[in-house]
Coordinates of C-alpha atoms and ligand atoms in Angstrom, one line a residue:
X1 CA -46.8 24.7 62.9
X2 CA -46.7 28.6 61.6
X3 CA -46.4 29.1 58.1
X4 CA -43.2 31.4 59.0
X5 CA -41.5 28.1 60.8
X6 CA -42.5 25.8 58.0
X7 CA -41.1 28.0 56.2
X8 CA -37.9 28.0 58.0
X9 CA -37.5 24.2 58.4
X10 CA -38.2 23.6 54.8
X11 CA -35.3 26.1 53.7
X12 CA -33.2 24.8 55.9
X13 CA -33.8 21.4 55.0
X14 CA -32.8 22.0 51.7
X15 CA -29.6 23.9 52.4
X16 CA -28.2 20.4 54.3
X17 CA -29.6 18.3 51.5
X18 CA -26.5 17.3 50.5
X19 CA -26.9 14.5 47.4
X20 CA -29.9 14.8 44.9
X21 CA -31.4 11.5 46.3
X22 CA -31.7 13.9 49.9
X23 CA -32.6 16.9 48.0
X24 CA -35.8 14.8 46.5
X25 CA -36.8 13.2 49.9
X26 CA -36.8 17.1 51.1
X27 CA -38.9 18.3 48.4
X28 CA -41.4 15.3 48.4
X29 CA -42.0 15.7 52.4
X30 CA -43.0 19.2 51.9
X31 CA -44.5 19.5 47.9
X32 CA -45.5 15.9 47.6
X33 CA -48.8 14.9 47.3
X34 CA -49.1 14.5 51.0
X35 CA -46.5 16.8 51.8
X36 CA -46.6 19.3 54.4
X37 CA -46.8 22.5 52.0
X38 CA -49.2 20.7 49.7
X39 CA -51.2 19.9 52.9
X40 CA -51.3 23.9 53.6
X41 CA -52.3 24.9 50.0
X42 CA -55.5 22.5 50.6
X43 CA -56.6 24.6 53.2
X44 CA -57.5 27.1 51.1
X45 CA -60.7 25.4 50.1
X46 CA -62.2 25.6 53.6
X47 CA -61.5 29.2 54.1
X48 CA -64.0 32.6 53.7
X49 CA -62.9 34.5 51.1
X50 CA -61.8 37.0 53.6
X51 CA -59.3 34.4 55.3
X52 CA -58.4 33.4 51.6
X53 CA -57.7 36.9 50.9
X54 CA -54.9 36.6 53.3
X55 CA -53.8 33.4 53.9
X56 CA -53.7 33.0 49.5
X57 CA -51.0 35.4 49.1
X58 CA -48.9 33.7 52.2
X59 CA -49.4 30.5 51.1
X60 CA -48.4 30.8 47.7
X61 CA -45.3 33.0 49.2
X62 CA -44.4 30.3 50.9
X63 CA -44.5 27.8 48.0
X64 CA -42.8 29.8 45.1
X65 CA -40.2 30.3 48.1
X66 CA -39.3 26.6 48.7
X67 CA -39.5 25.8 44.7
X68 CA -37.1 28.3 44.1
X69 CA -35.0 27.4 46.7
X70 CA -35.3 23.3 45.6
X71 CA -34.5 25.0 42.1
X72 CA -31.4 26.4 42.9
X73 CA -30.0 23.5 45.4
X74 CA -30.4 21.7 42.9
X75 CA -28.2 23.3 40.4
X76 CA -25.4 23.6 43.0
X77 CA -25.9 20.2 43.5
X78 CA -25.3 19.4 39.8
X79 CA -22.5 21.1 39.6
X80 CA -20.5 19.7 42.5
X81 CA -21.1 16.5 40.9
X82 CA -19.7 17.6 37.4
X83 CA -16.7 19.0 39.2
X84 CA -15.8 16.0 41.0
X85 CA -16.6 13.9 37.7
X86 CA -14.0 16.4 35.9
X87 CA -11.5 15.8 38.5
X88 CA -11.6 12.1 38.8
X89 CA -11.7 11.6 35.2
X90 CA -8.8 13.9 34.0
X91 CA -5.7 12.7 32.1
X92 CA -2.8 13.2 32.7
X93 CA -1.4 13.9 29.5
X94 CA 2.5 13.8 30.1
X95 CA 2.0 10.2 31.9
X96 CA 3.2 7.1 29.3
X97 CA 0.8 5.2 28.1
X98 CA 0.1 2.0 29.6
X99 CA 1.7 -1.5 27.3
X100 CA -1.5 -2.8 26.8
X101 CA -3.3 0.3 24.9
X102 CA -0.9 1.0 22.8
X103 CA -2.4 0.3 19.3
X104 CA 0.1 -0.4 16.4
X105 CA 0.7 0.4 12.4
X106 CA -0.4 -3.0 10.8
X107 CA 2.4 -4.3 8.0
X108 CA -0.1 -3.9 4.9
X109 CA -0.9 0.5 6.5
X110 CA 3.0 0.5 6.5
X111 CA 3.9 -0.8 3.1
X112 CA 1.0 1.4 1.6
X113 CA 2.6 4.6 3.4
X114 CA 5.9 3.3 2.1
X115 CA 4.6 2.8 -1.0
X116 CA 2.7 6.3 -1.5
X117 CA 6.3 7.9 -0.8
X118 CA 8.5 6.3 -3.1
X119 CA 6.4 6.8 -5.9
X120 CA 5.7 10.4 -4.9
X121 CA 9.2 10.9 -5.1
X122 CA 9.1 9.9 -8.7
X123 CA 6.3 11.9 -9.5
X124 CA 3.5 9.9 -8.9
X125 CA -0.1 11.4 -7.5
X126 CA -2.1 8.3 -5.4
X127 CA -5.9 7.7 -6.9
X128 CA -8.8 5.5 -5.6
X129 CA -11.8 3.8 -6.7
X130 CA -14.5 2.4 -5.6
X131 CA -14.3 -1.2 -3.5
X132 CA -18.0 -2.2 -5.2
X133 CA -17.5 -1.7 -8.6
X134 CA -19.4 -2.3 -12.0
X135 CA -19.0 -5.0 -15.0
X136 CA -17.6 -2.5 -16.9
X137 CA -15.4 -0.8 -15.0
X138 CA -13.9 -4.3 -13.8
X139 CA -13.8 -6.6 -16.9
X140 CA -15.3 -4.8 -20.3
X141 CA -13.4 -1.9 -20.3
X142 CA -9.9 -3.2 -19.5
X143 CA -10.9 -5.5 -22.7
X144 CA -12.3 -8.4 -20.4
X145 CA -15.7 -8.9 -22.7
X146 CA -18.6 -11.4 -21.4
X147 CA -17.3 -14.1 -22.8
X148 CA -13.7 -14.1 -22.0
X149 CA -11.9 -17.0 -20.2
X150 CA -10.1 -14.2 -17.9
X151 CA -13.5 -13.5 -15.9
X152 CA -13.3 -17.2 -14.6
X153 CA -9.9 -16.5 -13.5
X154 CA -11.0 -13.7 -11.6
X155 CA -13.4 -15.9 -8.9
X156 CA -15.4 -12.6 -8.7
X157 CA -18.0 -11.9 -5.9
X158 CA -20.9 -10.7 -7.9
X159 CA -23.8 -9.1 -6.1
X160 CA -27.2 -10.6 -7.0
X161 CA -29.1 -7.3 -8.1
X162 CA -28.2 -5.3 -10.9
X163 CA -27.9 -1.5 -9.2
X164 CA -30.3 1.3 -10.4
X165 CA -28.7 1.7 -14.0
X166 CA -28.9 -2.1 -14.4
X167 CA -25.2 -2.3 -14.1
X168 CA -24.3 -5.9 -12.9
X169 CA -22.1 -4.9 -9.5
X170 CA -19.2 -6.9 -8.1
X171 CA -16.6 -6.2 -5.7
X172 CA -13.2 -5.5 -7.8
X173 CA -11.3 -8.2 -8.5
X174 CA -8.3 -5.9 -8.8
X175 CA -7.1 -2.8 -8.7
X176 CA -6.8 -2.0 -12.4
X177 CA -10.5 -0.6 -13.0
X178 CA -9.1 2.7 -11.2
X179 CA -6.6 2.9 -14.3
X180 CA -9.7 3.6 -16.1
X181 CA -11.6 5.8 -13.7
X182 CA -8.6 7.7 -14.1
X183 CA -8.2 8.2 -17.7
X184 CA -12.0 8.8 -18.1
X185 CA -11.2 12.3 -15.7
X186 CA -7.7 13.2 -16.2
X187 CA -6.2 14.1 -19.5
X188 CA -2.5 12.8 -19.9
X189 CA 0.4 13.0 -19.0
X190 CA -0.4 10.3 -16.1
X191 CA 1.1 9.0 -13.2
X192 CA -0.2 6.9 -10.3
X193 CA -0.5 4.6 -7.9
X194 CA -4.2 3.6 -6.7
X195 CA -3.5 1.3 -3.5
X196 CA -6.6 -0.6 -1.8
X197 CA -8.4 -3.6 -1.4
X198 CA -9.2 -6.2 -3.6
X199 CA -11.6 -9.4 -3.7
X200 CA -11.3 -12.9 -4.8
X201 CA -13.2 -16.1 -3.4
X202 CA -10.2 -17.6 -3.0
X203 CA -8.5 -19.1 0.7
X204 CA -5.2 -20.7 1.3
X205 CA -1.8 -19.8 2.7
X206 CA -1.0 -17.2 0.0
X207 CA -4.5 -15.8 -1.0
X208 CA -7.6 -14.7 1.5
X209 CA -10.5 -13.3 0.0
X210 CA -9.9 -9.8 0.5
X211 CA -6.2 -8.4 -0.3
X212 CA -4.3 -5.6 -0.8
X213 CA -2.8 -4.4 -4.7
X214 CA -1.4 -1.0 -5.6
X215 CA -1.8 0.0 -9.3
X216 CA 0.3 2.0 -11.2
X217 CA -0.2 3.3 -13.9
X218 CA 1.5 5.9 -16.7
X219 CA 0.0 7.8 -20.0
X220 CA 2.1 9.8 -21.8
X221 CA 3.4 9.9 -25.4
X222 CA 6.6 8.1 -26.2
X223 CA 6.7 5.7 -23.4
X224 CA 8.0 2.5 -23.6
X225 CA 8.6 -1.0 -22.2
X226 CA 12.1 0.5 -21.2
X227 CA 10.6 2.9 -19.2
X228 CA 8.5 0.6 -17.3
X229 CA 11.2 -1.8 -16.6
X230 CA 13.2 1.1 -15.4
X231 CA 10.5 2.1 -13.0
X232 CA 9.9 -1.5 -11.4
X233 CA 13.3 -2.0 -10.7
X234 CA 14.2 1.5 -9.0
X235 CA 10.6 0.8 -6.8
X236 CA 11.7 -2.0 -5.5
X237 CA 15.1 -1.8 -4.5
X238 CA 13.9 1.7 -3.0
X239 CA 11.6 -0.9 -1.4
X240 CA 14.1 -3.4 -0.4
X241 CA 16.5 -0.7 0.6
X242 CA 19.1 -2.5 -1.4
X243 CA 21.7 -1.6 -4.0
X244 CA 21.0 -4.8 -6.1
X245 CA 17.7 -6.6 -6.3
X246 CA 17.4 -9.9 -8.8
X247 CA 14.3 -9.7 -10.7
X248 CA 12.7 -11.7 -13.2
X249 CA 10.7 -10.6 -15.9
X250 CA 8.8 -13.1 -17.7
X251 CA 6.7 -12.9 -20.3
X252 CA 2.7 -13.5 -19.8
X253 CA -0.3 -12.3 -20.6
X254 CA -2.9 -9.8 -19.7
X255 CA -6.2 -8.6 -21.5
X256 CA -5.0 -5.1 -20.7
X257 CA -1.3 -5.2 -21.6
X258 CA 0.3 -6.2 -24.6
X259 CA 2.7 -6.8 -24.3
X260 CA 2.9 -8.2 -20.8
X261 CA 5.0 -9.2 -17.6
X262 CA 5.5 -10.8 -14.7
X263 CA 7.9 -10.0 -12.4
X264 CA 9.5 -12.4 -9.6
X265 CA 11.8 -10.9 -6.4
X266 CA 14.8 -13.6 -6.2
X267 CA 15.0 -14.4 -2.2
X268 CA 17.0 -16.8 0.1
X269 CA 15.1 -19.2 1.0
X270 CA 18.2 -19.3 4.2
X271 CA 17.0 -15.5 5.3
X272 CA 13.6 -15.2 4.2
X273 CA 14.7 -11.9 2.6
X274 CA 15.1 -10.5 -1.8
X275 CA 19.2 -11.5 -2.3
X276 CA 21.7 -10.7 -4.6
X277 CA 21.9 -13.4 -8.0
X278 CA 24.7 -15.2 -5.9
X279 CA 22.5 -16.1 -3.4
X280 CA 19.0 -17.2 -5.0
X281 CA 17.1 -19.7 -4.6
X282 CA 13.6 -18.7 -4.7
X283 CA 11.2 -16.2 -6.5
X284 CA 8.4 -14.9 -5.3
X285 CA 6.1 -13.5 -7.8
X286 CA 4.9 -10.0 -7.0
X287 CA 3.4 -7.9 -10.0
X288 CA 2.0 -8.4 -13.3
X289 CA 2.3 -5.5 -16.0
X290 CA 2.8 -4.7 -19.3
X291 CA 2.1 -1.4 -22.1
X292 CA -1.6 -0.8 -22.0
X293 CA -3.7 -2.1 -24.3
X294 CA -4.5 0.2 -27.4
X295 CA -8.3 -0.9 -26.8
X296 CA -8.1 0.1 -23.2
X297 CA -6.7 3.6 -24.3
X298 CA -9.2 4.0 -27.0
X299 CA -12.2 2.5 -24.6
X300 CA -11.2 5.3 -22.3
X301 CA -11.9 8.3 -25.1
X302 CA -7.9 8.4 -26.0
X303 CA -6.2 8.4 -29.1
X304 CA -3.8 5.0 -28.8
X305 CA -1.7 6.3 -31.9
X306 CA -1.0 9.4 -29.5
X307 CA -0.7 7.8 -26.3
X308 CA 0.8 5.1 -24.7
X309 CA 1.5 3.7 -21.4
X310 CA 2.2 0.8 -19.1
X311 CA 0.7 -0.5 -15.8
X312 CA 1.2 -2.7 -12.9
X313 CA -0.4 -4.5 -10.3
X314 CA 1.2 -5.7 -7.5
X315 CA 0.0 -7.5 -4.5
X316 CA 0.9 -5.0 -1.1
X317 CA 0.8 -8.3 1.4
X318 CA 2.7 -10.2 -0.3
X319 CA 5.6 -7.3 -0.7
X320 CA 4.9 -7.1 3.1
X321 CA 5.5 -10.9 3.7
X322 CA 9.2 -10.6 1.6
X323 CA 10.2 -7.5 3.5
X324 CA 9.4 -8.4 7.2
X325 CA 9.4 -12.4 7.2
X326 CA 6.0 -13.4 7.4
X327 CA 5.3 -16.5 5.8
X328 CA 1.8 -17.1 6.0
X329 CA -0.7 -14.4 4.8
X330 CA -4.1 -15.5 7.0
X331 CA -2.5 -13.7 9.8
X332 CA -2.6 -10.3 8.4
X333 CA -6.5 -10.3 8.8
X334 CA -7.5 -12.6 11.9
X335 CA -6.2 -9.1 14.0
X336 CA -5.2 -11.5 16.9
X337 CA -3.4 -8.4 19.3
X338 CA -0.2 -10.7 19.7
X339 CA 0.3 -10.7 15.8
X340 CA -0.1 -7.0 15.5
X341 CA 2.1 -6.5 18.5
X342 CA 5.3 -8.3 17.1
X343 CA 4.5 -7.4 13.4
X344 CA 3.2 -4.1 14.1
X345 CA 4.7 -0.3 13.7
X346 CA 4.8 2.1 16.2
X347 CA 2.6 5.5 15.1
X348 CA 5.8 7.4 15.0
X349 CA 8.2 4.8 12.3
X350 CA 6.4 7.5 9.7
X351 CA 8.4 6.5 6.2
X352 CA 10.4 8.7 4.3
X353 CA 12.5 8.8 1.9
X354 CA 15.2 10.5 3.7
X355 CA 15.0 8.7 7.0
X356 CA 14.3 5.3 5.1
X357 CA 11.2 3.7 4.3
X358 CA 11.7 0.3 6.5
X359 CA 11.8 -0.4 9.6
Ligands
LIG1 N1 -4.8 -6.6 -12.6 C1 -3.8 -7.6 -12.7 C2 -4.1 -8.7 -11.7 O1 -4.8 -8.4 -10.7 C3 -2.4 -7.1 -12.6 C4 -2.0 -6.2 -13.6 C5 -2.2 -4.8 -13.5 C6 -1.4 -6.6 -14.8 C7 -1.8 -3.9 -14.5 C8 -1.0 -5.8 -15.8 C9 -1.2 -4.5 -15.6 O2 -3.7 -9.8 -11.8

């Protein structure tokens, strides 16, 4: 066969390649090892130099010709492929989504969004901590020392290595050691809320191991048990969404706070839901607070005869379980699609003030 019609074939053969898999059976038939072009080339040995002189030329014509040309089929090839793969993998946007991807709000994201906005609206900023936090931040600062009985209540999950600094590390037992991180860094007056997670090794139908408190806390001068009481009250009948909301404070006790509170929602047992006095007859403890300790002000770099406060703590799942009739807590966290599908919010059910912040 000439060169010229080799030549020819070759080209053409790689013009009607028409998937890479034919492309590479063209190019190894003629530049494989015993292709028909490579078989060409190794004529070159056995020529004189003057047949070398110009057969070489030819030969390596014919070559850079058909790598070129394998080259460029091959890049068409590519990108008839990544066009088809663009068309048969667009979305239509404007099409609904099918049932069975649509993801939901859980209860516990909801009540923290809920949360974030009525306290906003009285002025409140929202700080964090850390989850994994240190002895002192937990217990010794918030006037917890070694030897306290209040650390056993606590069931903390200590890690077995101190960290660099030789702190000993746990993983809060409640949200209160952001009370601190914030008064080390802010100067007063304070207001927040510091919402996250919390651990305890505890596990029944009202505690898991990991759950959910907000904190709030306020440093200013002058403020008062009054002021506190005020501020629980209008939080949760915004909450509720209710003009009248029984509560029950009760005295109790805190390392932190002095003094101290615990307050109960009154409910119906009948609907599950916080009632009017009339129609009582259960309470659901939700938050423990109290004025912050003078020690915890002064531990913190603040003058206690300048500055007082009170905080709260106040467990988010349980809020969640009063306001949309859950009864057992071990749900919340097993994310089992059905559960999240009936107790669930839709992306859009954003809460505000204004348009309410239930469902
Ligand atoms: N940290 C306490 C708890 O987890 C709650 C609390 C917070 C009490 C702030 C008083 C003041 O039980």
């Amino acid at each position: 066969m000439s060169t010229d019609t080799l030549q020819a074939d070759t080209l053409a053969a790689i013009a009607a390649a028409a998937s890479p898999e034919a492309l590479e059976a063209v190019r190894v038939s003629a530049m494989g090892k015993s292709g028909s072009v490579t078989a060409l080339l190794k004529t070159l040995g056995g020529m004189t130099p003057e047949e070398r002189l110009v057969e070489g030329p030819r030969l390596n014509g014919l070559r850079e010709a058909i790598t070129a040309a394998l080259a460029a089929r091959k890049n068409e090839l590519e990108s008839v492929a990544l066009n088809a793969r663009l068309v048969a993998e667009r979305q239509d946007m404007t099409l609904p989504v099918a049932p069975a991807l649509t993801g939901s709000i859980h209860p516990v994201s909801q009540v923290m969004d809920e949360l974030a906005e009525i306290f906003a609206d009285l002025g409140f900023a929202v700080a964090t901590g850390p989850e994994i936090e240190d002895d002192w931040h937990n217990f010794s600062a918030l006037n917890i020392p070694e030897t306290h009985p209040a650390r056993a209540m606590h069931d903390t999950f200590y890690f077995p290595d101190a960290d660099a600094q030789g702190r000993k590390m746990l993983l809060r037992t409640h949200t209160s050691p952001v009370q601190i991180r914030t008064m080390m860094t802010q100067k007063p007056p304070i207001r927040i809320i510091a919402p996250g997670r919390v651990y305890r090794s505890d596990s029944d139908a009202t505690h898991t191991p990991m759950f959910h408190q907000v904190e709030g806390l306020v440093i200013d001068r002058g403020v008062t048990l009054a002021n506190l009481r005020w501020t629980l009250e209008t939080f949760i009948k915004a909450f509720f969404e209710v003009d009248d909301v029984s509560l029950r404070f009760r005295p109790s006790y805190f390392p932190f706070t002095e003094p101290s509170v615990e307050v109960d929602v009154g409910y119906s047992s009948k609907t599950g839901k916080p009632a009017a006095a009339g129609d009582v007859d259960k309470w659901l403890e939700v938050l423990g607070s109290g004025m912050v300790h003078p020690r915890v002000i002064s531990a913190c770099g603040l003058d206690p005869n300048e500055y007082q406060g009170f905080a709260f703590g106040c467990g988010i799942d349980r809020l969640a379980m009063l306001k949309y009739g859950m009864n057992d807590l071990r749900p919340f966290f097993d994310a089992d699609l059905r559960w999240l599908k009936h107790h669930g919010f839709s992306a859009f059910d954003v809460p505000t003030l204004s348009g309410g912040v239930g469902a």
